[in-house]
Short mmCIF file of C-alpha atoms in Angstrom, two decimals:
data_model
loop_
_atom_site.label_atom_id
_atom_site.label_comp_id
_atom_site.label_asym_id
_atom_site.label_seq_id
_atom_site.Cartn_x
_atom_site.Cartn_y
_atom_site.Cartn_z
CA UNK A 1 6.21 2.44 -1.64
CA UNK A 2 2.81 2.39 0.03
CA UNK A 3 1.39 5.63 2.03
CA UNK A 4 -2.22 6.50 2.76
CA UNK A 5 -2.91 9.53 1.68
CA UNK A 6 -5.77 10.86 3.94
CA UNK A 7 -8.67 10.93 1.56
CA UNK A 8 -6.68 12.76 -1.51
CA UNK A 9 -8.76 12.80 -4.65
CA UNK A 10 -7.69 10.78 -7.86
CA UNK A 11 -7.14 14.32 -9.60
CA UNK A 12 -4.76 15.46 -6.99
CA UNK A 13 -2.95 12.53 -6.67
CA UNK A 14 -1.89 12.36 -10.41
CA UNK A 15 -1.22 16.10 -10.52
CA UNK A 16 1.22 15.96 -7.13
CA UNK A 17 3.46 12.92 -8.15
CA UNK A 18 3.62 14.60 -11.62
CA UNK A 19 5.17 17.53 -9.67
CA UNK A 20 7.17 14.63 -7.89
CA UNK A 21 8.91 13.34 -10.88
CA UNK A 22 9.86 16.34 -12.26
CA UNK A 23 11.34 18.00 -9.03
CA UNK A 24 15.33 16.62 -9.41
CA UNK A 25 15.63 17.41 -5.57
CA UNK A 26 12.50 15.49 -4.37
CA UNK A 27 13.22 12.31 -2.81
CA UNK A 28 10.58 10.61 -4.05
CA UNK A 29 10.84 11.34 -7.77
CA UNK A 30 12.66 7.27 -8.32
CA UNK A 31 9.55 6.13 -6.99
CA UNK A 32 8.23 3.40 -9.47
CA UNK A 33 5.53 1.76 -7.72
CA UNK A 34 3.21 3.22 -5.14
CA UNK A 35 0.43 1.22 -2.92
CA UNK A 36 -1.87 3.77 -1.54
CA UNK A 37 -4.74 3.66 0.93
CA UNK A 38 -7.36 6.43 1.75
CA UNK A 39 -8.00 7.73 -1.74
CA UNK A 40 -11.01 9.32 -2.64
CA UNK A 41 -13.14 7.75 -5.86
CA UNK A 42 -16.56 6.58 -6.32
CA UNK A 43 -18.02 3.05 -4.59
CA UNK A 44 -17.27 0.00 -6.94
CA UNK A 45 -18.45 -3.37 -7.06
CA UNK A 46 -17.23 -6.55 -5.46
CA UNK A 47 -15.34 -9.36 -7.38
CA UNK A 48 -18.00 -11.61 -9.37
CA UNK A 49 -19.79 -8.86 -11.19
CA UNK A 50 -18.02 -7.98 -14.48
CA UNK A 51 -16.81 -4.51 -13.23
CA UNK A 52 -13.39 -3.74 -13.95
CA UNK A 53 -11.14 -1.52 -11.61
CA UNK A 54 -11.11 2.25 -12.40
CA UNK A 55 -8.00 3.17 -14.06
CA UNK A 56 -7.18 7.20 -14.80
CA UNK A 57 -4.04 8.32 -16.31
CA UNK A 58 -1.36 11.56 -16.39
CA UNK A 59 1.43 11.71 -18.57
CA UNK A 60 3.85 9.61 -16.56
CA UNK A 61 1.27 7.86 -14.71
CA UNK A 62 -1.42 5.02 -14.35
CA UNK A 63 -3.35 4.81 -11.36
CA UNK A 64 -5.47 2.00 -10.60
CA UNK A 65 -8.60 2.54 -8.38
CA UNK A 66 -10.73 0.89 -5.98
CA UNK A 67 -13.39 1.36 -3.26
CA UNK A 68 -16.01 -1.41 -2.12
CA UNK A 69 -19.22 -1.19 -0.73
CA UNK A 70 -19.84 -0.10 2.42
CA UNK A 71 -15.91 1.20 2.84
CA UNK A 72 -15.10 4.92 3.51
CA UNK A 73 -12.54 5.34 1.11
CA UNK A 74 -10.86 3.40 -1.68
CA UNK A 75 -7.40 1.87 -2.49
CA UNK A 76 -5.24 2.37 -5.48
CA UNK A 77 -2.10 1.30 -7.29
CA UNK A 78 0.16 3.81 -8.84
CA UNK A 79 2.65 3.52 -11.54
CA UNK A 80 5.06 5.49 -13.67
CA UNK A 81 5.00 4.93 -17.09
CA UNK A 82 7.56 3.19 -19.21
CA UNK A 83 8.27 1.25 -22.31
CA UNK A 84 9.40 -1.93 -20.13
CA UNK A 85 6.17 -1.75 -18.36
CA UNK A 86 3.30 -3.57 -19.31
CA UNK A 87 -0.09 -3.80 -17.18
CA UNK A 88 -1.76 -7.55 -16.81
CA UNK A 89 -4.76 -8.47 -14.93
CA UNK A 90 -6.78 -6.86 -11.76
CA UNK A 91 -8.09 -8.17 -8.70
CA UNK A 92 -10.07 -6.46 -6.23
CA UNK A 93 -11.83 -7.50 -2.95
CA UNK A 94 -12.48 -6.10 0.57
CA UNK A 95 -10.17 -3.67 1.51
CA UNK A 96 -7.36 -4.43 -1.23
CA UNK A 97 -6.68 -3.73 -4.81
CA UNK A 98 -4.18 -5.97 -6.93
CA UNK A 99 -2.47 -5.40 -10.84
CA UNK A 100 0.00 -7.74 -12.33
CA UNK A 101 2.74 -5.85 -13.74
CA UNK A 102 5.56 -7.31 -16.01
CA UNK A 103 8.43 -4.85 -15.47
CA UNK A 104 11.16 -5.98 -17.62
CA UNK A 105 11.56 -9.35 -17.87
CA UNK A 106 10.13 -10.16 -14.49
CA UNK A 107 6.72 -10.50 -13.33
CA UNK A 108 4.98 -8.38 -10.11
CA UNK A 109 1.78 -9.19 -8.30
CA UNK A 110 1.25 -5.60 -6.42
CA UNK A 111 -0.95 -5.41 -3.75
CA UNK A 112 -2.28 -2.23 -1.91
CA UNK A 113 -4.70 -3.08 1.24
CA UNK A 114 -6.12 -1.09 4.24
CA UNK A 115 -7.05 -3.18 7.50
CA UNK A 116 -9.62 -0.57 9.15
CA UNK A 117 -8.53 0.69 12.36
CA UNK A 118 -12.55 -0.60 13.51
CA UNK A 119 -12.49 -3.96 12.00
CA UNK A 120 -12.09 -6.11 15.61
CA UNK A 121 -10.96 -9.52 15.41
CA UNK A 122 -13.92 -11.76 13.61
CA UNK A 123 -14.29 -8.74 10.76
CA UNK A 124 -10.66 -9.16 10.28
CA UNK A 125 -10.88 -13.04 10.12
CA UNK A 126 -12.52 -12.42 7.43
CA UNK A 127 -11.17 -9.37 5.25
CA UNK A 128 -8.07 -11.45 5.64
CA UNK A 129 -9.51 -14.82 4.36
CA UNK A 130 -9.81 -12.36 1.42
CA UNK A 131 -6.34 -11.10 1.14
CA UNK A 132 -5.06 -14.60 1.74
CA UNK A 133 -6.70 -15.66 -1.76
CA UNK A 134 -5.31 -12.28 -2.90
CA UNK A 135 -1.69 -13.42 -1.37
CA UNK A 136 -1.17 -16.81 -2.32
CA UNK A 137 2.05 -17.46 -4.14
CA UNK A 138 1.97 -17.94 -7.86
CA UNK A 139 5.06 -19.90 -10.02
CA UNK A 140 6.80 -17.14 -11.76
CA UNK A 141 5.43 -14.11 -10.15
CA UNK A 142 6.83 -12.01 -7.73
CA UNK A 143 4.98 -9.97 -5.10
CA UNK A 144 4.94 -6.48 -3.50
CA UNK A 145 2.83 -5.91 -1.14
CA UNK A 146 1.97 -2.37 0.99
CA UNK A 147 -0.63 -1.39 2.85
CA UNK A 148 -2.18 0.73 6.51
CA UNK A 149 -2.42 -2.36 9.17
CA UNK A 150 -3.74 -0.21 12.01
CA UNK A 151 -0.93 -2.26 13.84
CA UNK A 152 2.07 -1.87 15.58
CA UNK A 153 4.73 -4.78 15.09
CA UNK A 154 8.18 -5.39 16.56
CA UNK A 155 11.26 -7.49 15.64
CA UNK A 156 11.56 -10.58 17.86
CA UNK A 157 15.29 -11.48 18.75
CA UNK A 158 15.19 -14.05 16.27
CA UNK A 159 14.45 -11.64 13.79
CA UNK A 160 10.33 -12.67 12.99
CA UNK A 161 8.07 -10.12 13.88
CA UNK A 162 5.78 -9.83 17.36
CA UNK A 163 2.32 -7.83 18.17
CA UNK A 164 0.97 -6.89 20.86
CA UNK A 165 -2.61 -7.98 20.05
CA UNK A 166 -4.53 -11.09 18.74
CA UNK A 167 -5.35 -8.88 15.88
CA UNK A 168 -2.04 -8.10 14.72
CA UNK A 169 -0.73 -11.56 15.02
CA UNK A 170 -3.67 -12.99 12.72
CA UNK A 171 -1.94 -9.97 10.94
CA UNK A 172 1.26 -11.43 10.66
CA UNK A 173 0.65 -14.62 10.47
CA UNK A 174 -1.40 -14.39 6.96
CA UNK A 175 1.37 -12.04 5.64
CA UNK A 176 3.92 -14.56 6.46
CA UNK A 177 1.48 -17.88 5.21
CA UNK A 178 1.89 -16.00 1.84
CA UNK A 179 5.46 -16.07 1.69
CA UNK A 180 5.86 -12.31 2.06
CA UNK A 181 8.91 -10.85 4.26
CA UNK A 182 7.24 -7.93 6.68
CA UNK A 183 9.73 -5.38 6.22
CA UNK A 184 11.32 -4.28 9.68
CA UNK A 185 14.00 -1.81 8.56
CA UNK A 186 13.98 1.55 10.65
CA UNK A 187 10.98 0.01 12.55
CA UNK A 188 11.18 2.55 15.45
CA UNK A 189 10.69 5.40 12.72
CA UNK A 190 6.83 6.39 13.13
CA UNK A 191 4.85 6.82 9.91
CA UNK A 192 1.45 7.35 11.50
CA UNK A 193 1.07 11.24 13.53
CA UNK A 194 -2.04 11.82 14.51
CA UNK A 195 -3.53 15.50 14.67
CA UNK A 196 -4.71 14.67 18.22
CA UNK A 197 -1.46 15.65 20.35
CA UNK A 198 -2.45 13.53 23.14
CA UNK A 199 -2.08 10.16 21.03
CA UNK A 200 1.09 9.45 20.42
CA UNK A 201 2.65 8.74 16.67
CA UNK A 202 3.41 5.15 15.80
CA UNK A 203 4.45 2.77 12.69
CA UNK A 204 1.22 1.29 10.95
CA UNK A 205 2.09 1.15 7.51
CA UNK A 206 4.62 -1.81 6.09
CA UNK A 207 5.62 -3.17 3.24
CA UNK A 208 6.31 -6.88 2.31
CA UNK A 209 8.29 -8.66 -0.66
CA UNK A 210 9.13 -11.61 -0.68
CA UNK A 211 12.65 -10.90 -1.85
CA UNK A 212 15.94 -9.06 0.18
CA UNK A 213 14.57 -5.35 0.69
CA UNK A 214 15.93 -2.41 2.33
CA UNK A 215 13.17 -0.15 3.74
CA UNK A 216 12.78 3.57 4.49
CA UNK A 217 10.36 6.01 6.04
CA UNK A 218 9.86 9.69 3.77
CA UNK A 219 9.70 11.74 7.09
CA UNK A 220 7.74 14.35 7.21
CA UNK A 221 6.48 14.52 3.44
CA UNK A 222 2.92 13.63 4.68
CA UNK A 223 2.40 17.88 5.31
CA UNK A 224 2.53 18.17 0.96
CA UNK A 225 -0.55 16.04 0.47
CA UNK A 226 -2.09 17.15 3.82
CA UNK A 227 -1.92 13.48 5.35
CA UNK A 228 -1.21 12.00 8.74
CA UNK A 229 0.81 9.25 7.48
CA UNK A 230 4.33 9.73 6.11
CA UNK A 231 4.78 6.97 2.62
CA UNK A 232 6.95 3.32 3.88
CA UNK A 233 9.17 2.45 0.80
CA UNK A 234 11.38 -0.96 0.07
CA UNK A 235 14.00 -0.84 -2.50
CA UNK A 236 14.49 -4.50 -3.49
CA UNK A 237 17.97 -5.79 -3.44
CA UNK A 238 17.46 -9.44 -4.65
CA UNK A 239 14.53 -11.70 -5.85
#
């Protein structure tokens, strides 16, 4: 699942999905892995300098931190807690957080990224040259990747996936490169509602796999952590 959360601090966030996974009736208490943008934590270093990720923990959680120089607020990687989960390596960069998971017997690169709604086309060049060495395909490994494009896609007829703008096709295009399926389920279903009533809401968060996944869109759940994005989830249904 991946949902920016609107500048939510690190404290909150632990104590709320807590809440989650004890409430039987709330939707999102299955919820095993969670990419999420907008979080609020202290500036961190780039890649190169020795400085591990922040990590902070609740009983049934691990959440993995992030913010770079320069950037407004952080990313983070969320996980519930179990004896077939182990935690492998981090990778952070520009705009994107990664941890290798080993859930079982299989193997997870998870990425969580945010593509700034200001970033015009040569800044996102290169945040995505970034992401790309982030993205490339490893033997073995599987990938999940969610993040807040700032873009709206559609489904061509031939079932690949269309923007609008130069920007969201360089978009696309490095997503796909990586071998990652965009996920176009319920594409039509906004997850973006901005307080200004004169915009219009829109989809701008996604998820990608790069197995069979069926996606969803938590509707209005964005009012408990006082966000304007609702969370995008994939449940995979084949690797």
């Amino acid at each position: 699942m991946t949902w920016n959360l609107g500048g939510l601090r690190i404290e909150k966030i632990l104590t709320y999905f807590e809440g989650v996974s004890q409430d039987r009736e709330h939707r999102l208490r299955h919820t095993l892995i969670l990419c999420l943008q907008e979080v609020c934590t202290r500036e961190e270093t780039l890649p190169g300098t020795g400085a591990a990720c922040n990590t902070q923990e609740s009983p049934r959680w691990r959440l993995t931190f992030h913010r770079a120089p320069g950037e407004w607020r952080g990313v983070a990687i969320l996980v519930r807690k179990g004896e077939d989960i182990t935690w492998g390596e981090q990778r952070r960069g520009r705009c994107y957080i990664q941890q290798q998971l080993h859930v079982g017997g299989t193997k997870w690169r998870v990425t969580s990224a945010h593509l700034p709604c200001t970033a015009r086309l040569l800044e996102t060049g290169d945040i995505l040259e970034e992401w790309q060495l982030a993205l490339r395909p490893l033997p073995g490994w599987h990938h999940l990747f969610g993040a807040d494009l700032n873009e709206t896609f559609a489904r061509e007829d031939q079932g690949g996936v269309v923007s609008s703008t130069a920007r969201g096709s360089l978009v696309a295009q490095t997503i796909q490169e990586a071998g990652l399926k965009l996920n176009m389920d319920v594409i039509e279903t906004p997850s973006y509602h901005p307080y200004n009533t004169r915009m219009r809401p829109r989809r701008l968060d996604y998820m990608a796999a790069d197995g069979e996944a069926q996606g969803w869109v938590g509707s209005g759940h964005r009012h408990e952590v006082q966000s304007d994005h609702d969370p995008v989830g994939v449940a995979v249904l084949s690797l």
